[in-house]
Structures are given as C-alpha cells and as structure tokens.
Coordinates of C-alpha atoms in Angstrom, one line a residue:
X1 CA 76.9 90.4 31.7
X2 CA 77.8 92.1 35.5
X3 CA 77.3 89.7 38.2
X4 CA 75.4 91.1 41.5
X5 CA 78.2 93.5 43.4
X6 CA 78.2 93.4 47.5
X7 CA 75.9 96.3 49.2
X8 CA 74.5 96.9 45.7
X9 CA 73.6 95.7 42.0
X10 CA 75.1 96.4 38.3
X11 CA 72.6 98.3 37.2
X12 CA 73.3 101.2 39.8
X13 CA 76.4 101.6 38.1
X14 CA 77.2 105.7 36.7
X15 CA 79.5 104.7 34.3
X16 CA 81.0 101.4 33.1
X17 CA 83.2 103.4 30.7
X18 CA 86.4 101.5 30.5
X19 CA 89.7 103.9 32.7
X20 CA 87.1 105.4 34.8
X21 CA 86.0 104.7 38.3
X22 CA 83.5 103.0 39.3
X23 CA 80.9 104.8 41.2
X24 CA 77.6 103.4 42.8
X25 CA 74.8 105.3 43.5
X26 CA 74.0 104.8 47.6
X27 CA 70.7 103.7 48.5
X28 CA 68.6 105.9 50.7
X29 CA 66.1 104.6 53.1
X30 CA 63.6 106.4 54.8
X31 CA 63.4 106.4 58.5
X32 CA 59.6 106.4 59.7
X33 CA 59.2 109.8 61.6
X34 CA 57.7 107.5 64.7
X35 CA 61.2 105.5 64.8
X36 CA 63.2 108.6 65.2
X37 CA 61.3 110.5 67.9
X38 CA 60.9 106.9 70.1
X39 CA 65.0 106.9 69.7
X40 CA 65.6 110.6 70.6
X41 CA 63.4 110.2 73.5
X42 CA 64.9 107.0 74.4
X43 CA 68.4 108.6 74.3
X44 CA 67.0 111.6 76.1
X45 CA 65.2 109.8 79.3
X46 CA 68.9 107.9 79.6
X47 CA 70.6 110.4 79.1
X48 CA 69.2 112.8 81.9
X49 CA 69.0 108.9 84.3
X50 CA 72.9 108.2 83.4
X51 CA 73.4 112.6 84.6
X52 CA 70.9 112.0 87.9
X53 CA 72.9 108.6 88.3
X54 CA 76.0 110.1 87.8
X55 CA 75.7 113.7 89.7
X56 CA 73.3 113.7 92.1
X57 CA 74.8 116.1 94.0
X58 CA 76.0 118.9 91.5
X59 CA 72.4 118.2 90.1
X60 CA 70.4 119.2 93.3
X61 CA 72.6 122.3 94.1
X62 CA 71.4 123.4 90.6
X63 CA 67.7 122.3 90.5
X64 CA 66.8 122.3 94.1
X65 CA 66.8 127.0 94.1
X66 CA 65.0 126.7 90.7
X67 CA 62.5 124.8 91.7
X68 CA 61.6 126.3 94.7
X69 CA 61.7 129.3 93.3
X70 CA 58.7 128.3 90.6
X71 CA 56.9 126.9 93.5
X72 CA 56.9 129.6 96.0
X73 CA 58.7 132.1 94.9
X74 CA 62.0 134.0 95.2
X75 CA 62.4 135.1 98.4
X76 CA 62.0 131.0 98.9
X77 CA 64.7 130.4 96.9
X78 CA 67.1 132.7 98.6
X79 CA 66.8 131.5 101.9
X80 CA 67.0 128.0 100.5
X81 CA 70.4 129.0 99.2
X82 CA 71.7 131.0 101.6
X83 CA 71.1 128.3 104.3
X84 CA 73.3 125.7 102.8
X85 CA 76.3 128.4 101.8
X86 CA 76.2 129.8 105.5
X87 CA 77.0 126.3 106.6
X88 CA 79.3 125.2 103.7
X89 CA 81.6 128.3 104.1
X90 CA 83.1 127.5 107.6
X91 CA 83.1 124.3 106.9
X92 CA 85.2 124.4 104.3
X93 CA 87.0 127.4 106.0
X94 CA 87.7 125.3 109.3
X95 CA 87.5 121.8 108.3
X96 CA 89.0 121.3 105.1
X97 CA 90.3 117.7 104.4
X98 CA 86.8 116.3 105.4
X99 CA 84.6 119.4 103.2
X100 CA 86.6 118.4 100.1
X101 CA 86.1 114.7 100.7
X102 CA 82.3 115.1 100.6
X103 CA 81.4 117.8 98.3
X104 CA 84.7 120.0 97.3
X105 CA 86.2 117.0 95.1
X106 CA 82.8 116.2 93.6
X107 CA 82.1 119.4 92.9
X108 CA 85.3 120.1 91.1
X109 CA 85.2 116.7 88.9
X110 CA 81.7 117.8 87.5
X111 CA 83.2 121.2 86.5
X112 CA 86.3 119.2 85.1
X113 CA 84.2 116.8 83.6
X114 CA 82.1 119.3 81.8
X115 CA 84.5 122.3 81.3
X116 CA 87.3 119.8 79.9
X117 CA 87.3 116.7 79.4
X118 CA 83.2 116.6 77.8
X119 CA 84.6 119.6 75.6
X120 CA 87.2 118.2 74.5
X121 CA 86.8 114.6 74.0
X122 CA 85.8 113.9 70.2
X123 CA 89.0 116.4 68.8
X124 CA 91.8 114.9 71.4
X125 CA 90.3 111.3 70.5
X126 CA 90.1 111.9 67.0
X127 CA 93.4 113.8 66.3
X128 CA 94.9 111.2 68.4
X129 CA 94.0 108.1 66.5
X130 CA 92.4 106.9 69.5
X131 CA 88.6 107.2 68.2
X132 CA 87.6 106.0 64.4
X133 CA 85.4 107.8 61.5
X134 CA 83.0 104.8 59.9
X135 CA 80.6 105.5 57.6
X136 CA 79.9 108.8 57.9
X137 CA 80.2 108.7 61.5
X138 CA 82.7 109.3 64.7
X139 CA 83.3 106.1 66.9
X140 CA 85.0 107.0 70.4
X141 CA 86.0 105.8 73.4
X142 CA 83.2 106.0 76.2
X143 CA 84.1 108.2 78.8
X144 CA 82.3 106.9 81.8
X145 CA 83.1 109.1 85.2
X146 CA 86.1 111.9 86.5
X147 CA 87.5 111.8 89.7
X148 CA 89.4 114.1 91.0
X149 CA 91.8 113.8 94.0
X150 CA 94.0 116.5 95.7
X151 CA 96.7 116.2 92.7
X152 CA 95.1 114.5 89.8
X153 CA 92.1 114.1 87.6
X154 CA 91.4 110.1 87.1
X155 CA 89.2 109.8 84.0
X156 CA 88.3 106.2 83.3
X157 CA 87.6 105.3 79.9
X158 CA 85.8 102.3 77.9
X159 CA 87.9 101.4 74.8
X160 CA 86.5 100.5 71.8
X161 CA 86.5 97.0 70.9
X162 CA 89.4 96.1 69.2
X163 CA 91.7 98.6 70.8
X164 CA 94.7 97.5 73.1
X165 CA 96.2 99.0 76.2
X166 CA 99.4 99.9 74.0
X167 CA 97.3 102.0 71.5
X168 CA 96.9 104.4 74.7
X169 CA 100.3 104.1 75.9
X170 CA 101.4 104.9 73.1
X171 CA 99.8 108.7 72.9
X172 CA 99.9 109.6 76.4
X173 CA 101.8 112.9 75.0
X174 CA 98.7 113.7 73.2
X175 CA 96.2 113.1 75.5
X176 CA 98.6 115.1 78.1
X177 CA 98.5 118.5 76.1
X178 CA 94.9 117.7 74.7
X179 CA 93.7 117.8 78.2
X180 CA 96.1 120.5 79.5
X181 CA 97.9 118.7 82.0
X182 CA 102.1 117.9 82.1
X183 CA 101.4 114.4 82.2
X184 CA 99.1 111.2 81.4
X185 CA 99.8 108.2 82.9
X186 CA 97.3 104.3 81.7
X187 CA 96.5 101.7 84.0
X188 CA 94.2 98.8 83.6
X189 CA 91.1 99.1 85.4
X190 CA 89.6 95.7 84.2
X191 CA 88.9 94.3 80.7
X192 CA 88.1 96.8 78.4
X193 CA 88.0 100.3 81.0
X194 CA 91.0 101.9 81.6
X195 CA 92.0 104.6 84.2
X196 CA 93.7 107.8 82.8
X197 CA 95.0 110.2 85.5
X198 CA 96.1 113.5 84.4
X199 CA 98.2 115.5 87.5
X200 CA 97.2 119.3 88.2
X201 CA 99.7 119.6 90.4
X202 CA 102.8 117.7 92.2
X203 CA 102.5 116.8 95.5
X204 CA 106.4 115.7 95.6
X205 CA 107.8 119.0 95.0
X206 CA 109.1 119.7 98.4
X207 CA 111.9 117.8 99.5
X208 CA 111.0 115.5 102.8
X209 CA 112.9 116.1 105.7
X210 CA 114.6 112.0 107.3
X211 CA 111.6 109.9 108.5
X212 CA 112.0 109.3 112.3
X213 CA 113.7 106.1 113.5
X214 CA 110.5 103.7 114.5
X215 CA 110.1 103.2 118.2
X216 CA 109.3 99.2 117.6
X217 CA 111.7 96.6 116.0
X218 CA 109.9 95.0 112.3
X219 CA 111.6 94.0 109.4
X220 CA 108.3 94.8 107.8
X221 CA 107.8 97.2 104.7
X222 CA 109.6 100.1 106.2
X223 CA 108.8 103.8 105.5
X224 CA 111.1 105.7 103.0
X225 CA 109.3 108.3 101.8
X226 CA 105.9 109.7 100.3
X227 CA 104.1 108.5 97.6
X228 CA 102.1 110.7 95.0
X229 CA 98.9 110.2 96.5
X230 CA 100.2 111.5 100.0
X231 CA 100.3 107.9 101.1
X232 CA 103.4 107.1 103.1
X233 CA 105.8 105.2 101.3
X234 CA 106.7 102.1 102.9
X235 CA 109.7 99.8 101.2
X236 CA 109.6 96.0 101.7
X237 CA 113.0 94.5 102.3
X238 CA 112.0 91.3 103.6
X239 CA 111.3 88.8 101.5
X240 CA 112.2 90.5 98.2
X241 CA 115.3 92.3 96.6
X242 CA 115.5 95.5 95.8
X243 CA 117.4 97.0 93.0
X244 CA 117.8 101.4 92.7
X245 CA 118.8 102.6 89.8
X246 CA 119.7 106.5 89.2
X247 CA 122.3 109.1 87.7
X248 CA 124.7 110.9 90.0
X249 CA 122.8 112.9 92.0
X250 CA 119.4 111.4 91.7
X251 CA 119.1 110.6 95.4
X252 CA 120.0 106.9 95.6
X253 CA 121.7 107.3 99.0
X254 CA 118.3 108.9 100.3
X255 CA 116.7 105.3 100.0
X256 CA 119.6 103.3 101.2
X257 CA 119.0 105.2 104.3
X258 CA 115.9 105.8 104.8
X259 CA 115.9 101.8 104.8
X260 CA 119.0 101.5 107.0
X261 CA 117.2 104.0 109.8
X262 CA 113.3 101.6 109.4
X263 CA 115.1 98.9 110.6
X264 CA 117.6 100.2 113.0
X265 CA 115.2 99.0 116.1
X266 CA 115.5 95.5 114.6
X267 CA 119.2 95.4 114.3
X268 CA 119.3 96.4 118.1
X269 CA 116.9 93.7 118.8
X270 CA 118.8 90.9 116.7
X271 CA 116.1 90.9 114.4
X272 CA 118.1 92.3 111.5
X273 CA 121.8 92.3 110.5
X274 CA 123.0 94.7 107.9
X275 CA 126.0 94.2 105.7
X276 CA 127.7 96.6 103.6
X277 CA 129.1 96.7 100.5
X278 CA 131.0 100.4 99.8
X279 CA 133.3 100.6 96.7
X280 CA 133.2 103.7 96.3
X281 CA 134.0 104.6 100.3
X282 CA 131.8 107.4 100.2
X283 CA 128.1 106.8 101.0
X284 CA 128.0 103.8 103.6
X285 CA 131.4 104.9 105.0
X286 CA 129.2 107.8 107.3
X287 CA 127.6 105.0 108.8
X288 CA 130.1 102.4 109.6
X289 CA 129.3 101.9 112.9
X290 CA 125.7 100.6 112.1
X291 CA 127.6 97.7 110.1
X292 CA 130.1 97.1 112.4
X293 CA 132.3 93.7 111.1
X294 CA 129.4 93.1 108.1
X295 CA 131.3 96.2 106.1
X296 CA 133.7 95.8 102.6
X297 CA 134.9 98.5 100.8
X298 CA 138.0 96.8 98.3
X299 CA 136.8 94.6 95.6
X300 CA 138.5 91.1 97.5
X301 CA 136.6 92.2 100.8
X302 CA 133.4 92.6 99.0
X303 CA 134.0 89.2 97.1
X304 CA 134.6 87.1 100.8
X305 CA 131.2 89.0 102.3
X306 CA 129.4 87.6 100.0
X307 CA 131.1 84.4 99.8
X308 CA 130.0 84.6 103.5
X309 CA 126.1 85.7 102.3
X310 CA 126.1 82.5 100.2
X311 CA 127.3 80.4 102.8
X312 CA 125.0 81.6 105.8
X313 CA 121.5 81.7 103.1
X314 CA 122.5 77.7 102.2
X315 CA 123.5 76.9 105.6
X316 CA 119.7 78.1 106.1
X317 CA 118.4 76.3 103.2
X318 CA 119.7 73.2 104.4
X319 CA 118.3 73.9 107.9
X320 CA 114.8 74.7 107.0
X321 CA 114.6 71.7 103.9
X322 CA 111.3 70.3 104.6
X323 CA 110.5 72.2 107.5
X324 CA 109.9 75.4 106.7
X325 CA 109.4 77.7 103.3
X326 CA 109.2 81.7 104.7
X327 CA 111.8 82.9 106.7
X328 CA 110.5 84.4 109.9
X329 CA 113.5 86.8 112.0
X330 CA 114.6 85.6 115.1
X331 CA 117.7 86.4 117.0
X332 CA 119.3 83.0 116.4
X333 CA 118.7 83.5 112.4
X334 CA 118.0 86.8 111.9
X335 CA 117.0 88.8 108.5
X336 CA 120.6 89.4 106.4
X337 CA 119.9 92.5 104.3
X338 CA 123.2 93.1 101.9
X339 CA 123.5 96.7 100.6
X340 CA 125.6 97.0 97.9
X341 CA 126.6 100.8 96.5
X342 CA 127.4 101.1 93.4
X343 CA 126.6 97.4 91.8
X344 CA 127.9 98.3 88.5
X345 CA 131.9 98.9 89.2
X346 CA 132.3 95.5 91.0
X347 CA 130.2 93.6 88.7
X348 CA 131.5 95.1 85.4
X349 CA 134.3 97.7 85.8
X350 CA 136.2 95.6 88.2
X351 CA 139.7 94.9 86.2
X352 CA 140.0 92.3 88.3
X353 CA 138.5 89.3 86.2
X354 CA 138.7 86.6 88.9
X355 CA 136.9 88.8 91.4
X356 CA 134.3 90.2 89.2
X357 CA 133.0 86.5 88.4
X358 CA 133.1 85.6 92.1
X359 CA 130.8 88.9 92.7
X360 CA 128.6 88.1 89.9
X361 CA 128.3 85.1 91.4
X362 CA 127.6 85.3 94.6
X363 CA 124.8 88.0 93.7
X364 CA 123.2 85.4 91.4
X365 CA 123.2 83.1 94.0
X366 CA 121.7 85.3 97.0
X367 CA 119.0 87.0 94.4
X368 CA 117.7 83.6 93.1
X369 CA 117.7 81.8 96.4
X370 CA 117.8 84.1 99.3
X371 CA 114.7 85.9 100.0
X372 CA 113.1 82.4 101.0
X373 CA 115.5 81.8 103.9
X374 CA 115.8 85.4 104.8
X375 CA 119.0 86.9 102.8
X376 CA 117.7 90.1 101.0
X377 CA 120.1 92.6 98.1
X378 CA 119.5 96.0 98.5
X379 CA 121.4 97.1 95.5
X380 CA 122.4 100.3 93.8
X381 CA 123.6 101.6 90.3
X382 CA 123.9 104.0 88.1
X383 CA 123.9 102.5 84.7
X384 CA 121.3 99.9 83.9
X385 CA 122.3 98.7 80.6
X386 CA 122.3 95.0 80.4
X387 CA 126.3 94.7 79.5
X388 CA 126.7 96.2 82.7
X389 CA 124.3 94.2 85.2
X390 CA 123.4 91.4 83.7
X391 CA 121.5 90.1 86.9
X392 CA 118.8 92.8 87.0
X393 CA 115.8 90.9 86.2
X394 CA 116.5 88.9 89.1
X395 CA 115.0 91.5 91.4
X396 CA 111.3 91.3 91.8
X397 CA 111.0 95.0 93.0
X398 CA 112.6 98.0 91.3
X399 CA 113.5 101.7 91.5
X400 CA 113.8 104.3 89.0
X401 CA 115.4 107.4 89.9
X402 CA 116.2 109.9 88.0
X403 CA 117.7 108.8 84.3
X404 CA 119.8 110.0 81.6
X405 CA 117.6 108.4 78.5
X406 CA 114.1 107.0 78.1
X407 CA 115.3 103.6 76.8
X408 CA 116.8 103.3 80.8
X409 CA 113.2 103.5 82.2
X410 CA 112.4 100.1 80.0
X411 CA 115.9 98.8 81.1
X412 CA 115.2 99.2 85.2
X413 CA 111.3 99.1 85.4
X414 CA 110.4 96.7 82.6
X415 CA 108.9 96.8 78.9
X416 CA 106.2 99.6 78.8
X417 CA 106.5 101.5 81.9
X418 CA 107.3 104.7 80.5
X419 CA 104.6 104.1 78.2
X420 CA 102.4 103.9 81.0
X421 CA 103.8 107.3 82.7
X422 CA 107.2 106.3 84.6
X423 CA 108.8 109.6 82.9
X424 CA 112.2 109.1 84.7
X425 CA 114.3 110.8 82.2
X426 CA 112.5 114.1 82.8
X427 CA 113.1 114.2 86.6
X428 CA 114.8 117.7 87.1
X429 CA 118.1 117.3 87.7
X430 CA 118.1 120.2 90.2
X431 CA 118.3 118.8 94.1
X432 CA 116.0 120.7 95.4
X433 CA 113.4 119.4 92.8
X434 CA 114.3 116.3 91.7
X435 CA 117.0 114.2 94.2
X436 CA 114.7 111.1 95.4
X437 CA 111.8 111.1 93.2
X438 CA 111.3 108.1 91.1
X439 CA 109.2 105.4 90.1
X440 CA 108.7 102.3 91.7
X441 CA 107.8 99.4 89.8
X442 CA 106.9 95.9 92.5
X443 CA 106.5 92.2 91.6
X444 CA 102.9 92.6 92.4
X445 CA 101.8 95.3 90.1
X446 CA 103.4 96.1 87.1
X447 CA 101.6 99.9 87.1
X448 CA 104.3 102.0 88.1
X449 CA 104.3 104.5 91.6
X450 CA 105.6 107.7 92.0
X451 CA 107.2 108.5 95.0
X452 CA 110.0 110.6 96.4
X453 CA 112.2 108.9 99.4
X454 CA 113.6 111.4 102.1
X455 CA 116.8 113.3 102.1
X456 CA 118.9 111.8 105.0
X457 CA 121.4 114.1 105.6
X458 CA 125.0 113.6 106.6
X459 CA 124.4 114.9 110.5
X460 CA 121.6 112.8 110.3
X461 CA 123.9 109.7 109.6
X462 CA 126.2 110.5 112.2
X463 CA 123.3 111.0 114.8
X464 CA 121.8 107.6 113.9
X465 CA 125.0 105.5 114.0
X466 CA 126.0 107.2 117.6
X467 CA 122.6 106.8 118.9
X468 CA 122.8 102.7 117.4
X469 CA 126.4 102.5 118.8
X470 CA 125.1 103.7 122.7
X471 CA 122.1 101.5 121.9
X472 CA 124.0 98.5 121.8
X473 CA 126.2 99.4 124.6
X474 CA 122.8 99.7 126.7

C-alpha cells in the first residue's frame, strides 16, 4: 500500500490519519565509544599543531615561564621573564616601527584574534546570513589567520562552498558593527579565501601639507598624496586617463595640482606639456603661467584646444604606424597631458549645441586613442550621472572624492565598489576632515584604495608658477 519513502520506510510512519502531518520517527545510530575518542583526539592533536603552527610566538611567551617554572622552580621562572621584558621595553620605547614589526603586531592580532574575532564569529556569521544551520548543526566560514597593521585588522576568511563574493559585499554593515569597527571593506584573496580588513583607526585624518616639487624630470606615476596604508601615493598620468569625480568642496583641485607640481621638472625639461582647460576661471587661472599658450577658459577656446589635441595625437599616430606602439617623451614629441575643470558644464550644460558636440567629441577621440601616442585627459567633475558624461567609462583609472549619494560611488568607480568598502558618500564634508580623501579605483585592480591627495594651497600655486616661469627664463 505505501511505497518506500527517501531516508526512511512506511512503516515508521506516527500517523497516516488523513489532515494530519506526516511525521517519521528519526533513526538513531550508535557511535562505537572507540570512534569518538580516536576523533576528539584527532581534532585535539590538530588543533593544538594548527595553534603551534599558527602562533609560535604568543605560544612560547606563555609556555616558556610555565615550564621552567615546573622544572626548576620559581625563582627560574622570574629571571626567565624578566630578562626578555628588560630588553623588550627599550626596545619598544626607543625603536618602535621595527619592535611592532616583529613582535608588537603579532602580539596584538593573537589578542584580536582571540578577544574578538574567535568570540564572536558563530553569532556575527550566523545573524548575518553569512554561515548556515544543517541538520542540527552550524556551518561557517573558516576563519584562517588575523593580521593586524598600524590601522587595520585583515581577517582572511575561507567561504563556504557555494557562497559568492557578493554575499559578503553585501553585509559589510553587519560584519562592521559585529566586529566593532566603522568599516569592513572585501577583497579577493584567491578562489574561495577572502581578505576582510576592518580599520581601528584612520590614518588620513590629518590633512597633508603640498608634496615638494621632484628634483628629477619623469612623467612617471607622480606623487599626490598618501594612501591608507601610509604608502605614498603616486598617480600615473602617462599612459592612462584619469577621470576625478567629487562635490564642491571635496578637494578635486588638490589632485589637479598635486599632479601639475610631479611633473613640473618635466615640463622645464620638454618632457611634458600641459594644457588647460578652465571654464569655470577659477582653479587653473592661479596657475596660468605654467600653461602658458596651452590654456582655454570660454567654451569656443576649449573646443579649438582640443581640436588642436586631436590633431597633434593623430599627427603621432600616423607617425609612429608600424614603428612604434608606447609612446616614450622626448622633447621633439613630448607627453600632452589635457586637464580639463569642470568636464560636466562643457560637455552637458554648454547651451551652445554646436560646441558641446565638438567637445564631446574631441574627448572621445583623445580618451580612446591618445594614451598610446602620448596624449593623456586629466579630467574633473562634479556630477557623474551618465546623462551628464556620457564618456566616463572611457577612463581606465578613476577617482572618487567625496559624493552626495551612494548610487555615485557605482557611477564613477564601477559596479560593486561600494559594496566592497569605497564609502564615498560618507566622507565628512568638513575640510579639515574630509577635502581630498577618496577612493581610487585603477584598470589593474578593480579592489578599490583609499587615499587622501595634498592640499595645495593658493600661495603654493603662485610659488610654483613663479619658480616655473624663472625656470624657463634660466
């Protein structure tokens, strides 16, 4: 009458009563007592190998006093102890940077990793959705090893099969507050492991005074800036295009310049010319002098330099067909860089519809077909929205400054970066705080950076385009 059920049979059945459930008895097999102390001991031994493995160091600190305390006594112990702290102290008192390389950082990401992150994992991963209750039992995420840096935790994780980068993008709010830190931010270590790095504190805070003018001509990644990790940040101009995106305010005149004074030494040499692009006639306008003839501030002037852009990159290209396929500076065809403020009002709000489609363009043109022969677009806006530049995909490297919605972090750095931690729309909007920190997003990594460029004042502008003018007099 019942056919054979899966995991069980009919005649395990409760109740076959017809408009009620139907309930199966489970079966219950009994574990030999041998098979369960071989397993706990198994999970044991690795478990103390994968500690010794893990944290040899923080282990020894501990064991080392106990030890020789059983074996010769107390007194032995004490001196062992004392030894080691007499020399630790000045060393980390006099010679920090190197004390926390070797033992302060490891020392602090065992006490994070067992304070925190080991005490917390099965609630954040289970009220997050990240981990999975089968059968009775919790599935989670592996947490493998915490590192800790001068500003961040970096946890890395192995997913459990089936899951997707995305599914940890998604809740980077909850593992933020889980953990107790302001932010979470997911990259891809390789298949299956990711890297979770939760700040403690930011390193970017403090606004950067103007990064001196390099002694040596090189249109090479030039330094803007800092990154998060204290690393400088350098900005590569040849080669690429750059596009900086950012409200009023959020510092985008801090990298036009900082760019502008790294390759000032290669504009006096003839490696570099800059051209200017100032609608708005009030950011480039401090720093005329640097541009000299290359310089455009009505909508018709900006339209014939770029005409002229377009006709010097396929002069080039017609030059170099066959012969050559990177652009390397010299004075007789140096590296055109063309920095345009303010993007937006002469691609969209110019009234002017003759003028605006000669812009548009031109900037096609030069961003499809430039960087090869040496014409780069250092470009600037505040509004990202596609209606408004439709050409932004066509630069490989972006900035994010600070924005006034999420959906603008998407717009300027791609699908998923603020998934991934590129919070742009919570930059403060207070100078001191927020004015050049952003997120940088390159064609080689789609992971986005943190970094903050340097505040280039208005003296400082002056200073440079006097010493540039007397420079070229020399």
């Amino acid at each position: 009458m019942f056919k054979k059920l899966p995991g069980d049979e009919a005649r395990t059945l409760v109740s076959t009563t017809p408009d009620t459930a139907v309930v199966f008895r489970p079966a219950v097999v009994q574990t030999p007592a041998i098979i369960t102390i071989v397993i706990f001991a198994w999970r044991l031994l690795s478990g103390l190998v994968r500690l010794t493995w893990r944290h040899p160091i923080a282990l020894a600190v501990l064991t080392a006093p106990a030890v020789l305390g059983w074996l010769y006594g107390w007194r032995v112990a004490l001196v062992a102890v004392t030894i080691p702290l007499s020399v630790l102290g000045p060393w980390a008192l006099f010679d920090r940077p190197t004390f926390n390389a070797w033992v302060g950082w490891r020392l602090l990401a065992w006490w994070r990793l067992i304070w925190v992150y080991r005490r917390h994992w099965q609630p954040v991963m289970m009220i997050s959705g990240l981990g999975r209750h089968l059968r009775g039992r919790d599935c989670l995420p592996r947490m493998l090893k915490v590192t800790c840096t001068s500003w961040a935790d970096v946890v890395t994780v192995k997913m459990l099969s089936g899951q997707a980068v995305k599914d940890w993008a998604d809740r980077t709010d909850h593992l933020a507050h889980g953990f107790g830190a302001v932010s979470c931010r997911v990259t891809v270590a390789r298949a299956g492991r990711l890297l979770l790095t939760f700040p403690r504190c930011d390193p970017l805070a403090v606004p950067l005074p103007a990064v001196s003018v390099p002694e040596t001509p090189s249109v090479g990644p030039v330094e803007v800036g800092k990154q998060e990790n204290g690393q400088p940040w350098r900005l590569k101009v040849h080669g690429t295009h750059v596009l900086v995106a950012g409200a009023t305010g959020a510092g985008k005149g801090s990298v036009i310049w900082s760019a502008v004074r790294g390759l000032l030494p290669a504009a006096r040499a003839g490696l570099v010319e800059l051209w200017a692009l100032d609608p708005k006639l009030m950011e480039l306008s401090y720093g005329r002098a640097v541009f000299g003839d290359r310089y455009a501030a009505s909508p018709k002037e900006c339209a014939d330099l770029l005409d002229e852009a377009v006709s010097v990159m396929q002069e080039r290209a017609g030059r170099f067909a066959g012969i050559q396929r990177n652009h390397i500076p010299t004075v007789d065809d140096p590296f055109v860089l063309v920095i345009v403020d303010e993007v937006a009002f002469l691609t969209a709000y110019q009234s002017d519809k003759g003028l605006r489609q000669r812009i548009t363009a031109a900037l096609a043109t030069l961003t499809t077909q430039g960087r090869a022969v040496g014409v780069g677009v250092l470009a600037a806006l505040q509004d990202p929205r596609k209606e408004v530049m439709n050409i932004r995909n066509l630069f490989p490297d972006k900035i994010a400054l600070r924005l006034d919605e999420s959906e603008q972090v998407d717009m300027v750095l791609g699908d998923g970066a603020r998934d991934r931690g590129a919070l742009a729309d919570h930059i403060s909007p207070i100078p001191e705080q927020g004015a050049g920190v952003g997120f940088v997003r390159l064609e080689t990594s789609p992971d986005p950076i943190r970094v903050r460029a340097a505040y280039v004042s208005d003296a400082d502008i002056r200073a440079m385009a006097r010493d540039f003018v007397r420079g070229e007099a020399a």
